[in-house]
């Protein structure tokens, strides 16, 4: 009986209507089901099935959708005072964003633009979550995730056509500016110990050097 219920609920989550990940550019929002929810395992099972049944040329978008969901979960965990669950959610987020690089066709200028619009929202959401939590492990995880996004942007040029580079350069620079400003602000925080401050200062320097390098 329990197995039947699980399968029925899983089927419901799998086939229920949902927004296409790149259909609109509204604020990221929050997840209705997040890691603190007792039925979160159903969401994880649903994603396994989604990936299994997605076509090879759809996997890039599917991984990006999974990354989007992790950001929504971070928003929910922040508002519900469960910041202790943010670090593993962001580890999954960064993993999915790496998979996006390997599976998404960034030579498609329209697709690349749309993805970067959402990535900007990711940065803004993470910055907001950082300011709203006092959990130190969550703060460390958010700083790490944002810096990984800086490295993610560094990996973009080799995946772009010349035309796409020219069309999305302003978006990439805007995203990187947000990242650099966040890291710079945190590097001056009195709450950091000497080691954390030294690491952040180094990252800030790399970020601004990359921003002004004109690597395109």
GROMACS .gro file of C-alpha atoms in nm:
model
  216
    1UNK     CA    1   0.000   0.000   0.000
    2UNK     CA    2   0.275   0.242   0.096
    3UNK     CA    3   0.462   0.170  -0.227
    4UNK     CA    4   0.145   0.237  -0.427
    5UNK     CA    5   0.094   0.572  -0.256
    6UNK     CA    6   0.455   0.670  -0.320
    7UNK     CA    7   0.429   0.579  -0.688
    8UNK     CA    8   0.102   0.768  -0.727
    9UNK     CA    9   0.239   1.078  -0.559
   10UNK     CA   10   0.555   1.054  -0.766
   11UNK     CA   11   0.351   1.028  -1.083
   12UNK     CA   12   0.150   1.330  -0.975
   13UNK     CA   13   0.462   1.539  -0.920
   14UNK     CA   14   0.616   1.415  -1.243
   15UNK     CA   15   0.325   1.483  -1.474
   16UNK     CA   16   0.166   1.782  -1.303
   17UNK     CA   17   0.194   2.103  -1.505
   18UNK     CA   18   0.489   2.326  -1.429
   19UNK     CA   19   0.647   2.636  -1.580
   20UNK     CA   20   0.913   2.585  -1.843
   21UNK     CA   21   1.237   2.703  -1.690
   22UNK     CA   22   1.310   2.968  -1.952
   23UNK     CA   23   0.955   3.077  -2.024
   24UNK     CA   24   0.963   3.390  -1.810
   25UNK     CA   25   1.202   3.605  -1.610
   26UNK     CA   26   1.005   3.668  -1.293
   27UNK     CA   27   1.182   3.667  -0.958
   28UNK     CA   28   1.311   3.323  -0.864
   29UNK     CA   29   1.060   3.275  -0.583
   30UNK     CA   30   1.048   2.998  -0.322
   31UNK     CA   31   1.009   2.622  -0.332
   32UNK     CA   32   0.688   2.470  -0.200
   33UNK     CA   33   0.879   2.150  -0.126
   34UNK     CA   34   1.228   2.196   0.018
   35UNK     CA   35   1.483   1.984   0.210
   36UNK     CA   36   1.306   2.048   0.542
   37UNK     CA   37   0.978   1.908   0.405
   38UNK     CA   38   0.885   1.550   0.504
   39UNK     CA   39   0.800   1.463   0.142
   40UNK     CA   40   1.121   1.602  -0.008
   41UNK     CA   41   1.230   1.250  -0.105
   42UNK     CA   42   0.946   1.251  -0.359
   43UNK     CA   43   1.089   1.561  -0.523
   44UNK     CA   44   1.430   1.394  -0.544
   45UNK     CA   45   1.273   1.083  -0.696
   46UNK     CA   46   1.082   1.299  -0.944
   47UNK     CA   47   1.405   1.462  -1.062
   48UNK     CA   48   1.568   1.123  -1.117
   49UNK     CA   49   1.278   1.031  -1.343
   50UNK     CA   50   1.280   1.367  -1.519
   51UNK     CA   51   1.645   1.328  -1.609
   52UNK     CA   52   1.603   0.965  -1.711
   53UNK     CA   53   1.325   1.045  -1.957
   54UNK     CA   54   1.465   1.371  -2.096
   55UNK     CA   55   1.609   1.370  -2.446
   56UNK     CA   56   1.987   1.418  -2.485
   57UNK     CA   57   1.943   1.767  -2.632
   58UNK     CA   58   1.721   1.865  -2.337
   59UNK     CA   59   1.957   1.766  -2.057
   60UNK     CA   60   2.128   2.105  -2.042
   61UNK     CA   61   1.799   2.281  -1.978
   62UNK     CA   62   1.697   2.010  -1.733
   63UNK     CA   63   2.015   2.056  -1.529
   64UNK     CA   64   1.958   2.431  -1.531
   65UNK     CA   65   1.603   2.379  -1.409
   66UNK     CA   66   1.737   2.164  -1.125
   67UNK     CA   67   1.981   2.444  -1.035
   68UNK     CA   68   1.689   2.690  -1.034
   69UNK     CA   69   1.503   2.467  -0.790
   70UNK     CA   70   1.798   2.462  -0.551
   71UNK     CA   71   1.797   2.844  -0.542
   72UNK     CA   72   1.424   2.842  -0.467
   73UNK     CA   73   1.493   2.593  -0.189
   74UNK     CA   74   1.758   2.822  -0.043
   75UNK     CA   75   1.502   3.103  -0.040
   76UNK     CA   76   1.250   2.882   0.139
   77UNK     CA   77   1.503   2.752   0.391
   78UNK     CA   78   1.608   3.108   0.469
   79UNK     CA   79   1.252   3.227   0.533
   80UNK     CA   80   1.174   2.920   0.747
   81UNK     CA   81   1.488   2.948   0.962
   82UNK     CA   82   1.637   2.622   0.834
   83UNK     CA   83   1.960   2.771   0.708
   84UNK     CA   84   2.141   2.463   0.840
   85UNK     CA   85   2.017   2.283   0.526
   86UNK     CA   86   2.146   2.547   0.285
   87UNK     CA   87   2.503   2.410   0.241
   88UNK     CA   88   2.402   2.074   0.083
   89UNK     CA   89   2.144   2.251  -0.136
   90UNK     CA   90   2.415   2.482  -0.269
   91UNK     CA   91   2.655   2.194  -0.327
   92UNK     CA   92   2.390   2.045  -0.556
   93UNK     CA   93   2.334   2.385  -0.716
   94UNK     CA   94   2.700   2.423  -0.806
   95UNK     CA   95   2.713   2.065  -0.936
   96UNK     CA   96   2.416   2.125  -1.165
   97UNK     CA   97   2.560   2.454  -1.290
   98UNK     CA   98   2.878   2.270  -1.389
   99UNK     CA   99   2.669   2.016  -1.579
  100UNK     CA  100   2.492   2.303  -1.754
  101UNK     CA  101   2.826   2.413  -1.898
  102UNK     CA  102   2.881   2.070  -2.047
  103UNK     CA  103   2.533   2.012  -2.187
  104UNK     CA  104   2.381   2.347  -2.290
  105UNK     CA  105   2.436   2.499  -2.634
  106UNK     CA  106   2.573   2.842  -2.543
  107UNK     CA  107   2.638   2.920  -2.909
  108UNK     CA  108   2.264   2.987  -2.930
  109UNK     CA  109   2.263   3.359  -2.849
  110UNK     CA  110   1.897   3.380  -2.745
  111UNK     CA  111   1.931   3.082  -2.513
  112UNK     CA  112   2.255   3.216  -2.364
  113UNK     CA  113   2.093   3.554  -2.296
  114UNK     CA  114   1.795   3.395  -2.124
  115UNK     CA  115   2.015   3.173  -1.906
  116UNK     CA  116   2.225   3.473  -1.799
  117UNK     CA  117   1.910   3.664  -1.704
  118UNK     CA  118   1.831   3.386  -1.460
  119UNK     CA  119   2.188   3.357  -1.336
  120UNK     CA  120   2.172   3.724  -1.244
  121UNK     CA  121   1.862   3.645  -1.037
  122UNK     CA  122   2.054   3.360  -0.873
  123UNK     CA  123   2.326   3.602  -0.763
  124UNK     CA  124   2.071   3.849  -0.629
  125UNK     CA  125   1.883   3.575  -0.443
  126UNK     CA  126   2.202   3.438  -0.287
  127UNK     CA  127   2.309   3.787  -0.180
  128UNK     CA  128   1.969   3.839  -0.017
  129UNK     CA  129   1.980   3.500   0.157
  130UNK     CA  130   2.327   3.581   0.288
  131UNK     CA  131   2.205   3.901   0.451
  132UNK     CA  132   1.899   3.730   0.600
  133UNK     CA  133   2.071   3.443   0.782
  134UNK     CA  134   2.299   3.436   1.083
  135UNK     CA  135   2.401   3.072   1.031
  136UNK     CA  136   2.776   3.080   0.971
  137UNK     CA  137   2.792   2.753   0.778
  138UNK     CA  138   2.519   2.883   0.549
  139UNK     CA  139   2.707   3.210   0.498
  140UNK     CA  140   3.026   3.022   0.408
  141UNK     CA  141   2.831   2.805   0.164
  142UNK     CA  142   2.669   3.108   0.000
  143UNK     CA  143   3.005   3.286  -0.038
  144UNK     CA  144   3.150   2.971  -0.194
  145UNK     CA  145   2.855   2.931  -0.432
  146UNK     CA  146   2.884   3.292  -0.550
  147UNK     CA  147   3.257   3.257  -0.609
  148UNK     CA  148   3.191   2.939  -0.807
  149UNK     CA  149   2.958   3.145  -1.023
  150UNK     CA  150   3.250   3.377  -1.089
  151UNK     CA  151   3.452   3.078  -1.213
  152UNK     CA  152   3.145   2.959  -1.406
  153UNK     CA  153   3.143   3.288  -1.596
  154UNK     CA  154   3.514   3.246  -1.666
  155UNK     CA  155   3.436   2.918  -1.841
  156UNK     CA  156   3.180   3.073  -2.075
  157UNK     CA  157   3.398   3.234  -2.346
  158UNK     CA  158   3.529   2.905  -2.484
  159UNK     CA  159   3.170   2.787  -2.532
  160UNK     CA  160   3.048   3.093  -2.721
  161UNK     CA  161   3.054   3.182  -3.088
  162UNK     CA  162   3.201   3.520  -3.184
  163UNK     CA  163   2.853   3.660  -3.248
  164UNK     CA  164   2.721   3.533  -2.916
  165UNK     CA  165   3.018   3.678  -2.727
  166UNK     CA  166   2.947   4.021  -2.867
  167UNK     CA  167   2.576   4.006  -2.791
  168UNK     CA  168   2.597   3.883  -2.431
  169UNK     CA  169   2.917   4.056  -2.316
  170UNK     CA  170   2.722   4.330  -2.130
  171UNK     CA  171   2.523   4.064  -1.941
  172UNK     CA  172   2.835   3.873  -1.841
  173UNK     CA  173   3.002   4.190  -1.720
  174UNK     CA  174   2.693   4.289  -1.523
  175UNK     CA  175   2.683   3.950  -1.350
  176UNK     CA  176   3.053   3.965  -1.272
  177UNK     CA  177   3.018   4.316  -1.132
  178UNK     CA  178   2.750   4.189  -0.892
  179UNK     CA  179   2.979   3.905  -0.784
  180UNK     CA  180   3.280   4.133  -0.737
  181UNK     CA  181   3.076   4.383  -0.536
  182UNK     CA  182   2.942   4.108  -0.310
  183UNK     CA  183   3.287   3.961  -0.246
  184UNK     CA  184   3.436   4.306  -0.190
  185UNK     CA  185   3.167   4.393   0.065
  186UNK     CA  186   3.219   4.068   0.254
  187UNK     CA  187   3.599   4.097   0.249
  188UNK     CA  188   3.570   4.409   0.463
  189UNK     CA  189   3.338   4.245   0.717
  190UNK     CA  190   3.459   4.251   1.077
  191UNK     CA  191   3.289   3.914   1.135
  192UNK     CA  192   3.558   3.730   0.937
  193UNK     CA  193   3.867   3.577   1.091
  194UNK     CA  194   4.209   3.652   0.940
  195UNK     CA  195   4.215   3.338   0.724
  196UNK     CA  196   3.869   3.398   0.580
  197UNK     CA  197   3.951   3.761   0.513
  198UNK     CA  198   4.275   3.671   0.333
  199UNK     CA  199   4.094   3.419   0.112
  200UNK     CA  200   3.820   3.666   0.027
  201UNK     CA  201   4.063   3.948  -0.050
  202UNK     CA  202   4.243   3.718  -0.294
  203UNK     CA  203   3.913   3.628  -0.457
  204UNK     CA  204   3.812   3.993  -0.483
  205UNK     CA  205   4.140   4.074  -0.657
  206UNK     CA  206   4.088   3.789  -0.904
  207UNK     CA  207   3.732   3.897  -0.965
  208UNK     CA  208   3.812   4.260  -1.047
  209UNK     CA  209   4.117   4.163  -1.254
  210UNK     CA  210   3.896   3.931  -1.457
  211UNK     CA  211   3.630   4.200  -1.494
  212UNK     CA  212   3.878   4.448  -1.638
  213UNK     CA  213   4.084   4.204  -1.840
  214UNK     CA  214   3.891   4.247  -2.166
  215UNK     CA  215   3.931   3.872  -2.227
  216UNK     CA  216   3.668   3.881  -2.500
   0.00000   0.00000   0.00000
